[in-house]
């Protein structure tokens, strides 16, 4: 699935401001504060030029924006598979094994030769059967 990237001045300016602010806030302030570490300078050295470029020459941010988006697409593809795999193997597989052990069949797949039909009629349909029958030929 190919994603169309907006590379106009406004989009590049938004990208520059967003990344230029998030990198220093997250890596320069929040993480050091959470881990009780001194504030590093590198995130501010990375975020500052992005903000300046967003103000002065947003078209130059294209050289940062395109690789960033390609990296994001690859990371998203990998993370999706990891997250779905973890959910499947840690949630659905044990649940299926548990249901198998207790004999629960949520899909009602067991064969019953005594039944005329496997059709399950919802209660509201049974209650409204006369009304539905009358509406078949309204005139």
Short mmCIF file of N, CA and C in Angstrom, two decimals:
data_model
loop_
_atom_site.label_atom_id
_atom_site.label_comp_id
_atom_site.label_asym_id
_atom_site.label_seq_id
_atom_site.Cartn_x
_atom_site.Cartn_y
_atom_site.Cartn_z
N UNK A 1 0.85 -1.16 0.00
CA UNK A 1 0.00 0.00 0.00
C UNK A 1 0.90 1.24 0.00
N UNK A 2 0.84 1.99 -1.04
CA UNK A 2 1.66 3.19 -1.19
C UNK A 2 0.90 4.39 -0.64
N UNK A 3 1.57 5.14 0.23
CA UNK A 3 0.97 6.30 0.85
C UNK A 3 1.44 7.55 0.11
N UNK A 4 0.50 8.43 -0.21
CA UNK A 4 0.87 9.67 -0.89
C UNK A 4 1.27 10.70 0.15
N UNK A 5 2.49 11.22 0.02
CA UNK A 5 3.02 12.18 0.98
C UNK A 5 2.78 13.60 0.50
N UNK A 6 2.35 14.46 1.40
CA UNK A 6 2.19 15.87 1.06
C UNK A 6 3.54 16.56 1.25
N UNK A 7 4.04 17.16 0.19
CA UNK A 7 5.34 17.82 0.26
C UNK A 7 5.23 19.31 -0.04
N UNK A 8 4.08 19.90 0.22
CA UNK A 8 3.94 21.34 0.02
C UNK A 8 4.56 22.07 1.21
N UNK A 9 4.71 23.37 1.09
CA UNK A 9 5.38 24.17 2.12
C UNK A 9 4.68 24.06 3.48
N UNK A 10 3.37 24.10 3.48
CA UNK A 10 2.62 24.06 4.74
C UNK A 10 2.84 22.73 5.47
N UNK A 11 2.81 21.62 4.73
CA UNK A 11 3.00 20.31 5.35
C UNK A 11 4.42 20.16 5.88
N UNK A 12 5.40 20.61 5.11
CA UNK A 12 6.79 20.53 5.56
C UNK A 12 7.01 21.43 6.77
N UNK A 13 6.37 22.58 6.79
CA UNK A 13 6.49 23.49 7.94
C UNK A 13 5.90 22.83 9.19
N UNK A 14 4.73 22.20 9.07
CA UNK A 14 4.12 21.49 10.20
C UNK A 14 5.04 20.37 10.70
N UNK A 15 5.62 19.63 9.75
CA UNK A 15 6.54 18.55 10.10
C UNK A 15 7.73 19.11 10.88
N UNK A 16 8.32 20.20 10.40
CA UNK A 16 9.47 20.80 11.06
C UNK A 16 9.16 21.25 12.47
N UNK A 17 8.02 21.92 12.64
CA UNK A 17 7.63 22.37 13.97
C UNK A 17 7.34 21.19 14.90
N UNK A 18 6.61 20.21 14.40
CA UNK A 18 6.23 19.07 15.23
C UNK A 18 7.45 18.29 15.70
N UNK A 19 8.29 17.87 14.76
CA UNK A 19 9.46 17.08 15.12
C UNK A 19 10.47 17.93 15.88
N UNK A 20 10.59 19.19 15.47
CA UNK A 20 11.51 20.10 16.16
C UNK A 20 11.13 20.37 17.60
N UNK A 21 9.86 20.25 17.92
CA UNK A 21 9.42 20.41 19.31
C UNK A 21 9.36 19.09 20.07
N UNK A 22 8.95 18.02 19.40
CA UNK A 22 8.80 16.74 20.09
C UNK A 22 10.14 16.12 20.49
N UNK A 23 11.14 16.22 19.64
CA UNK A 23 12.44 15.62 19.98
C UNK A 23 13.00 16.23 21.26
N UNK A 24 13.11 17.57 21.38
CA UNK A 24 13.63 18.12 22.63
C UNK A 24 12.72 17.86 23.85
N UNK A 25 11.42 17.94 23.64
CA UNK A 25 10.51 17.72 24.78
C UNK A 25 10.61 16.29 25.27
N UNK A 26 10.55 15.34 24.35
CA UNK A 26 10.53 13.93 24.74
C UNK A 26 11.92 13.44 25.18
N UNK A 27 12.93 13.62 24.32
CA UNK A 27 14.25 13.09 24.61
C UNK A 27 15.10 14.02 25.47
N UNK A 28 14.79 15.31 25.47
CA UNK A 28 15.60 16.25 26.23
C UNK A 28 15.04 16.57 27.60
N UNK A 29 13.73 16.46 27.77
CA UNK A 29 13.12 16.82 29.05
C UNK A 29 12.40 15.66 29.73
N UNK A 30 11.49 15.01 29.02
CA UNK A 30 10.63 14.00 29.65
C UNK A 30 11.40 12.75 30.09
N UNK A 31 12.14 12.14 29.16
CA UNK A 31 12.87 10.91 29.53
C UNK A 31 13.93 11.14 30.59
N UNK A 32 14.75 12.20 30.49
CA UNK A 32 15.70 12.44 31.58
C UNK A 32 15.02 12.69 32.92
N UNK A 33 13.89 13.37 32.91
CA UNK A 33 13.16 13.62 34.15
C UNK A 33 12.62 12.31 34.74
N UNK A 34 12.08 11.42 33.87
CA UNK A 34 11.55 10.14 34.36
C UNK A 34 12.65 9.25 34.93
N UNK A 35 13.83 9.28 34.32
CA UNK A 35 14.94 8.42 34.76
C UNK A 35 15.91 9.14 35.69
N UNK A 36 15.57 10.34 36.12
CA UNK A 36 16.41 11.14 37.01
C UNK A 36 17.83 11.29 36.47
N UNK A 37 17.95 11.66 35.23
CA UNK A 37 19.24 11.87 34.56
C UNK A 37 19.40 13.35 34.25
N UNK A 38 20.62 13.79 34.00
CA UNK A 38 20.81 15.19 33.61
C UNK A 38 20.24 15.45 32.21
N UNK A 39 19.87 16.69 31.95
CA UNK A 39 19.28 17.06 30.66
C UNK A 39 20.36 17.07 29.58
N UNK A 40 20.21 16.27 28.53
CA UNK A 40 21.21 16.25 27.45
C UNK A 40 21.00 17.42 26.48
N UNK A 41 22.06 17.78 25.77
CA UNK A 41 21.98 18.89 24.83
C UNK A 41 21.61 18.44 23.42
N UNK A 42 21.95 17.20 23.07
CA UNK A 42 21.76 16.71 21.70
C UNK A 42 20.34 16.88 21.18
N UNK A 43 19.29 16.54 21.95
CA UNK A 43 17.93 16.73 21.41
C UNK A 43 17.63 18.18 21.04
N UNK A 44 18.19 19.11 21.77
CA UNK A 44 17.96 20.53 21.47
C UNK A 44 18.76 20.94 20.23
N UNK A 45 19.94 20.33 20.04
CA UNK A 45 20.73 20.59 18.83
C UNK A 45 20.05 20.02 17.59
N UNK A 46 19.27 18.95 17.75
CA UNK A 46 18.54 18.36 16.62
C UNK A 46 17.22 19.10 16.37
N UNK A 47 16.53 19.48 17.42
CA UNK A 47 15.22 20.12 17.26
C UNK A 47 15.30 21.57 16.82
N UNK A 48 16.30 22.28 17.28
CA UNK A 48 16.45 23.69 16.95
C UNK A 48 16.54 23.95 15.45
N UNK A 49 17.47 23.28 14.74
CA UNK A 49 17.56 23.50 13.30
C UNK A 49 16.28 23.14 12.55
N UNK A 50 15.55 22.14 13.00
CA UNK A 50 14.30 21.79 12.33
C UNK A 50 13.28 22.92 12.45
N UNK A 51 13.21 23.53 13.62
CA UNK A 51 12.28 24.65 13.80
C UNK A 51 12.73 25.85 12.96
N UNK A 52 14.04 26.11 12.94
CA UNK A 52 14.56 27.24 12.15
C UNK A 52 14.29 27.01 10.67
N UNK A 53 14.53 25.79 10.18
CA UNK A 53 14.24 25.49 8.78
C UNK A 53 12.75 25.60 8.48
N UNK A 54 11.91 25.20 9.43
CA UNK A 54 10.46 25.30 9.23
C UNK A 54 10.05 26.77 9.08
N UNK A 55 10.71 27.65 9.78
CA UNK A 55 10.40 29.08 9.68
C UNK A 55 10.97 29.72 8.42
N UNK A 56 12.22 29.38 8.09
CA UNK A 56 12.93 30.08 7.01
C UNK A 56 12.77 29.40 5.65
N UNK A 57 13.07 28.10 5.59
CA UNK A 57 13.07 27.40 4.29
C UNK A 57 12.47 26.00 4.45
N UNK A 58 11.15 25.90 4.51
CA UNK A 58 10.52 24.59 4.73
C UNK A 58 10.82 23.57 3.62
N UNK A 59 11.11 24.02 2.39
CA UNK A 59 11.40 23.07 1.31
C UNK A 59 12.67 22.27 1.58
N UNK A 60 13.61 22.81 2.37
CA UNK A 60 14.82 22.08 2.71
C UNK A 60 14.53 20.90 3.64
N UNK A 61 13.40 20.93 4.32
CA UNK A 61 13.02 19.83 5.21
C UNK A 61 12.63 18.57 4.44
N UNK A 62 12.49 18.69 3.13
CA UNK A 62 12.14 17.53 2.32
C UNK A 62 13.18 16.42 2.45
N UNK A 63 14.46 16.80 2.64
CA UNK A 63 15.54 15.82 2.77
C UNK A 63 15.51 15.10 4.11
N UNK A 64 14.81 15.64 5.06
CA UNK A 64 14.61 14.96 6.35
C UNK A 64 13.26 14.24 6.34
N UNK A 65 12.27 14.87 5.73
CA UNK A 65 10.89 14.38 5.75
C UNK A 65 10.75 13.03 5.03
N UNK A 66 11.28 12.91 3.82
CA UNK A 66 11.11 11.67 3.04
C UNK A 66 11.74 10.46 3.72
N UNK A 67 13.03 10.52 4.18
CA UNK A 67 13.56 9.35 4.89
C UNK A 67 12.82 9.06 6.18
N UNK A 68 12.36 10.11 6.87
CA UNK A 68 11.60 9.92 8.11
C UNK A 68 10.31 9.15 7.82
N UNK A 69 9.62 9.51 6.77
CA UNK A 69 8.37 8.84 6.42
C UNK A 69 8.60 7.41 5.94
N UNK A 70 9.69 7.19 5.23
CA UNK A 70 10.00 5.82 4.80
C UNK A 70 10.34 4.95 6.00
N UNK A 71 11.11 5.51 6.93
CA UNK A 71 11.41 4.77 8.16
C UNK A 71 10.12 4.48 8.93
N UNK A 72 9.23 5.47 9.00
CA UNK A 72 7.96 5.28 9.70
C UNK A 72 7.10 4.20 9.06
N UNK A 73 7.11 4.14 7.73
CA UNK A 73 6.33 3.10 7.04
C UNK A 73 6.88 1.71 7.33
N UNK A 74 8.20 1.57 7.30
CA UNK A 74 8.83 0.27 7.58
C UNK A 74 8.60 -0.11 9.04
N UNK A 75 8.80 0.84 9.95
CA UNK A 75 8.58 0.55 11.38
C UNK A 75 7.12 0.20 11.65
N UNK A 76 6.20 0.87 10.99
CA UNK A 76 4.79 0.55 11.15
C UNK A 76 4.44 -0.84 10.65
N UNK A 77 5.03 -1.22 9.52
CA UNK A 77 4.79 -2.56 8.97
C UNK A 77 5.30 -3.63 9.94
N UNK A 78 6.49 -3.42 10.48
CA UNK A 78 7.08 -4.39 11.42
C UNK A 78 6.28 -4.42 12.72
N UNK A 79 5.96 -3.25 13.26
CA UNK A 79 5.23 -3.19 14.53
C UNK A 79 3.85 -3.82 14.43
N UNK A 80 3.19 -3.64 13.30
CA UNK A 80 1.88 -4.24 13.12
C UNK A 80 1.96 -5.75 13.24
N UNK A 81 2.93 -6.34 12.58
CA UNK A 81 3.07 -7.80 12.65
C UNK A 81 3.44 -8.26 14.04
N UNK A 82 4.30 -7.52 14.72
CA UNK A 82 4.69 -7.90 16.08
C UNK A 82 3.50 -7.81 17.01
N UNK A 83 2.78 -6.70 16.97
CA UNK A 83 1.63 -6.51 17.87
C UNK A 83 0.54 -7.53 17.60
N UNK A 84 0.23 -7.76 16.34
CA UNK A 84 -0.80 -8.76 16.02
C UNK A 84 -0.35 -10.16 16.42
N UNK A 85 0.92 -10.47 16.22
CA UNK A 85 1.43 -11.78 16.63
C UNK A 85 1.37 -11.98 18.13
N UNK A 86 1.75 -10.96 18.88
CA UNK A 86 1.70 -11.04 20.34
C UNK A 86 0.26 -11.21 20.81
N UNK A 87 -0.65 -10.42 20.26
CA UNK A 87 -2.06 -10.55 20.65
C UNK A 87 -2.58 -11.95 20.33
N UNK A 88 -2.24 -12.45 19.14
CA UNK A 88 -2.74 -13.77 18.74
C UNK A 88 -2.21 -14.85 19.68
N UNK A 89 -0.90 -14.86 19.90
CA UNK A 89 -0.31 -15.96 20.67
C UNK A 89 -0.47 -15.81 22.18
N UNK A 90 -0.62 -14.60 22.68
CA UNK A 90 -0.76 -14.43 24.13
C UNK A 90 -2.21 -14.27 24.58
N UNK A 91 -3.13 -13.98 23.67
CA UNK A 91 -4.52 -13.79 24.05
C UNK A 91 -5.42 -14.87 23.46
N UNK A 92 -5.45 -14.97 22.15
CA UNK A 92 -6.40 -15.86 21.49
C UNK A 92 -6.02 -17.34 21.62
N UNK A 93 -4.75 -17.67 21.52
CA UNK A 93 -4.36 -19.07 21.62
C UNK A 93 -4.67 -19.65 23.01
N UNK A 94 -4.26 -18.99 24.11
CA UNK A 94 -4.64 -19.54 25.43
C UNK A 94 -6.15 -19.59 25.64
N UNK A 95 -6.87 -18.59 25.12
CA UNK A 95 -8.32 -18.59 25.24
C UNK A 95 -8.93 -19.79 24.50
N UNK A 96 -8.43 -20.07 23.31
CA UNK A 96 -8.93 -21.22 22.54
C UNK A 96 -8.62 -22.53 23.25
N UNK A 97 -7.44 -22.63 23.82
CA UNK A 97 -7.07 -23.86 24.55
C UNK A 97 -7.97 -24.01 25.78
N UNK A 98 -8.21 -22.91 26.49
CA UNK A 98 -9.09 -22.96 27.66
C UNK A 98 -10.50 -23.39 27.27
N UNK A 99 -11.04 -22.82 26.21
CA UNK A 99 -12.37 -23.21 25.75
C UNK A 99 -12.40 -24.68 25.33
N UNK A 100 -11.34 -25.15 24.73
CA UNK A 100 -11.27 -26.56 24.31
C UNK A 100 -11.28 -27.47 25.54
N UNK A 101 -10.56 -27.05 26.60
CA UNK A 101 -10.49 -27.86 27.82
C UNK A 101 -11.85 -27.94 28.51
N UNK A 102 -12.56 -26.81 28.59
CA UNK A 102 -13.86 -26.82 29.28
C UNK A 102 -15.00 -27.29 28.38
N UNK A 103 -14.71 -27.51 27.10
CA UNK A 103 -15.71 -28.04 26.18
C UNK A 103 -16.68 -26.99 25.64
N UNK A 104 -16.31 -25.75 25.67
CA UNK A 104 -17.19 -24.69 25.15
C UNK A 104 -17.01 -24.55 23.65
N UNK A 105 -18.13 -24.53 22.95
CA UNK A 105 -18.12 -24.39 21.50
C UNK A 105 -18.90 -23.13 21.14
N UNK A 106 -18.21 -21.99 21.09
CA UNK A 106 -18.89 -20.72 20.88
C UNK A 106 -19.49 -20.59 19.50
N UNK A 107 -18.95 -21.30 18.53
CA UNK A 107 -19.50 -21.25 17.17
C UNK A 107 -20.57 -22.30 16.93
N UNK A 108 -20.83 -23.12 17.91
CA UNK A 108 -21.84 -24.18 17.84
C UNK A 108 -21.64 -25.04 16.58
N UNK A 109 -20.45 -25.63 16.49
CA UNK A 109 -20.09 -26.42 15.32
C UNK A 109 -20.38 -27.91 15.48
N UNK A 110 -20.85 -28.33 16.65
CA UNK A 110 -21.10 -29.75 16.88
C UNK A 110 -22.32 -30.22 16.07
N UNK A 111 -22.21 -31.40 15.51
CA UNK A 111 -23.28 -31.99 14.71
C UNK A 111 -24.33 -32.60 15.63
N UNK A 112 -25.59 -32.28 15.35
CA UNK A 112 -26.70 -32.83 16.12
C UNK A 112 -27.71 -33.40 15.12
N UNK A 113 -27.79 -34.72 15.06
CA UNK A 113 -28.67 -35.36 14.07
C UNK A 113 -30.15 -35.23 14.43
N UNK A 114 -30.48 -34.83 15.67
CA UNK A 114 -31.87 -34.69 16.08
C UNK A 114 -32.49 -33.37 15.63
N UNK A 115 -31.68 -32.41 15.25
CA UNK A 115 -32.21 -31.10 14.85
C UNK A 115 -32.73 -31.13 13.43
N UNK A 116 -33.84 -30.42 13.20
CA UNK A 116 -34.35 -30.27 11.83
C UNK A 116 -33.53 -29.24 11.07
N UNK A 117 -33.14 -28.17 11.79
CA UNK A 117 -32.39 -27.09 11.16
C UNK A 117 -31.44 -26.47 12.19
N UNK A 118 -30.34 -25.96 11.71
CA UNK A 118 -29.40 -25.26 12.59
C UNK A 118 -29.68 -23.77 12.63
N UNK A 119 -30.74 -23.33 12.00
CA UNK A 119 -31.07 -21.91 11.98
C UNK A 119 -31.48 -21.46 13.37
N UNK A 120 -30.90 -20.33 13.79
CA UNK A 120 -31.23 -19.75 15.09
C UNK A 120 -32.00 -18.46 14.83
N UNK A 121 -33.24 -18.42 15.28
CA UNK A 121 -34.08 -17.25 15.06
C UNK A 121 -33.97 -16.36 16.29
N UNK A 122 -33.56 -15.11 16.10
CA UNK A 122 -33.45 -14.19 17.24
C UNK A 122 -34.81 -13.95 17.89
N UNK A 123 -34.80 -13.67 19.18
CA UNK A 123 -36.03 -13.50 19.95
C UNK A 123 -36.86 -12.34 19.42
N UNK A 124 -36.23 -11.25 19.01
CA UNK A 124 -37.01 -10.11 18.53
C UNK A 124 -37.74 -10.43 17.23
N UNK A 125 -37.17 -11.33 16.42
CA UNK A 125 -37.84 -11.73 15.18
C UNK A 125 -39.07 -12.57 15.51
N UNK A 126 -38.96 -13.45 16.47
CA UNK A 126 -40.09 -14.29 16.86
C UNK A 126 -41.22 -13.43 17.42
N UNK A 127 -40.86 -12.43 18.26
CA UNK A 127 -41.87 -11.56 18.85
C UNK A 127 -42.55 -10.70 17.78
N UNK A 128 -41.81 -10.29 16.76
CA UNK A 128 -42.35 -9.41 15.73
C UNK A 128 -42.82 -10.17 14.48
N UNK A 129 -43.00 -11.48 14.59
CA UNK A 129 -43.33 -12.28 13.41
C UNK A 129 -44.64 -11.85 12.78
N UNK A 130 -45.68 -11.60 13.59
CA UNK A 130 -46.98 -11.19 13.04
C UNK A 130 -46.87 -9.85 12.33
N UNK A 131 -46.15 -8.92 12.93
CA UNK A 131 -45.98 -7.61 12.32
C UNK A 131 -45.22 -7.74 11.00
N UNK A 132 -44.19 -8.54 10.98
CA UNK A 132 -43.41 -8.73 9.75
C UNK A 132 -44.26 -9.41 8.69
N UNK A 133 -45.09 -10.40 9.08
CA UNK A 133 -45.96 -11.09 8.14
C UNK A 133 -46.98 -10.13 7.53
N UNK A 134 -47.52 -9.22 8.34
CA UNK A 134 -48.48 -8.24 7.83
C UNK A 134 -47.81 -7.25 6.90
N UNK A 135 -46.52 -6.94 7.13
CA UNK A 135 -45.83 -5.95 6.30
C UNK A 135 -45.39 -6.52 4.96
N UNK A 136 -45.47 -7.83 4.80
CA UNK A 136 -45.06 -8.43 3.54
C UNK A 136 -45.94 -7.94 2.38
N UNK A 137 -47.25 -7.88 2.64
CA UNK A 137 -48.21 -7.36 1.65
C UNK A 137 -48.96 -6.20 2.27
N UNK A 138 -48.40 -4.99 2.27
CA UNK A 138 -49.04 -3.89 2.97
C UNK A 138 -50.34 -3.44 2.33
N UNK A 139 -50.57 -3.69 1.02
CA UNK A 139 -51.80 -3.22 0.36
C UNK A 139 -52.64 -4.35 -0.14
#
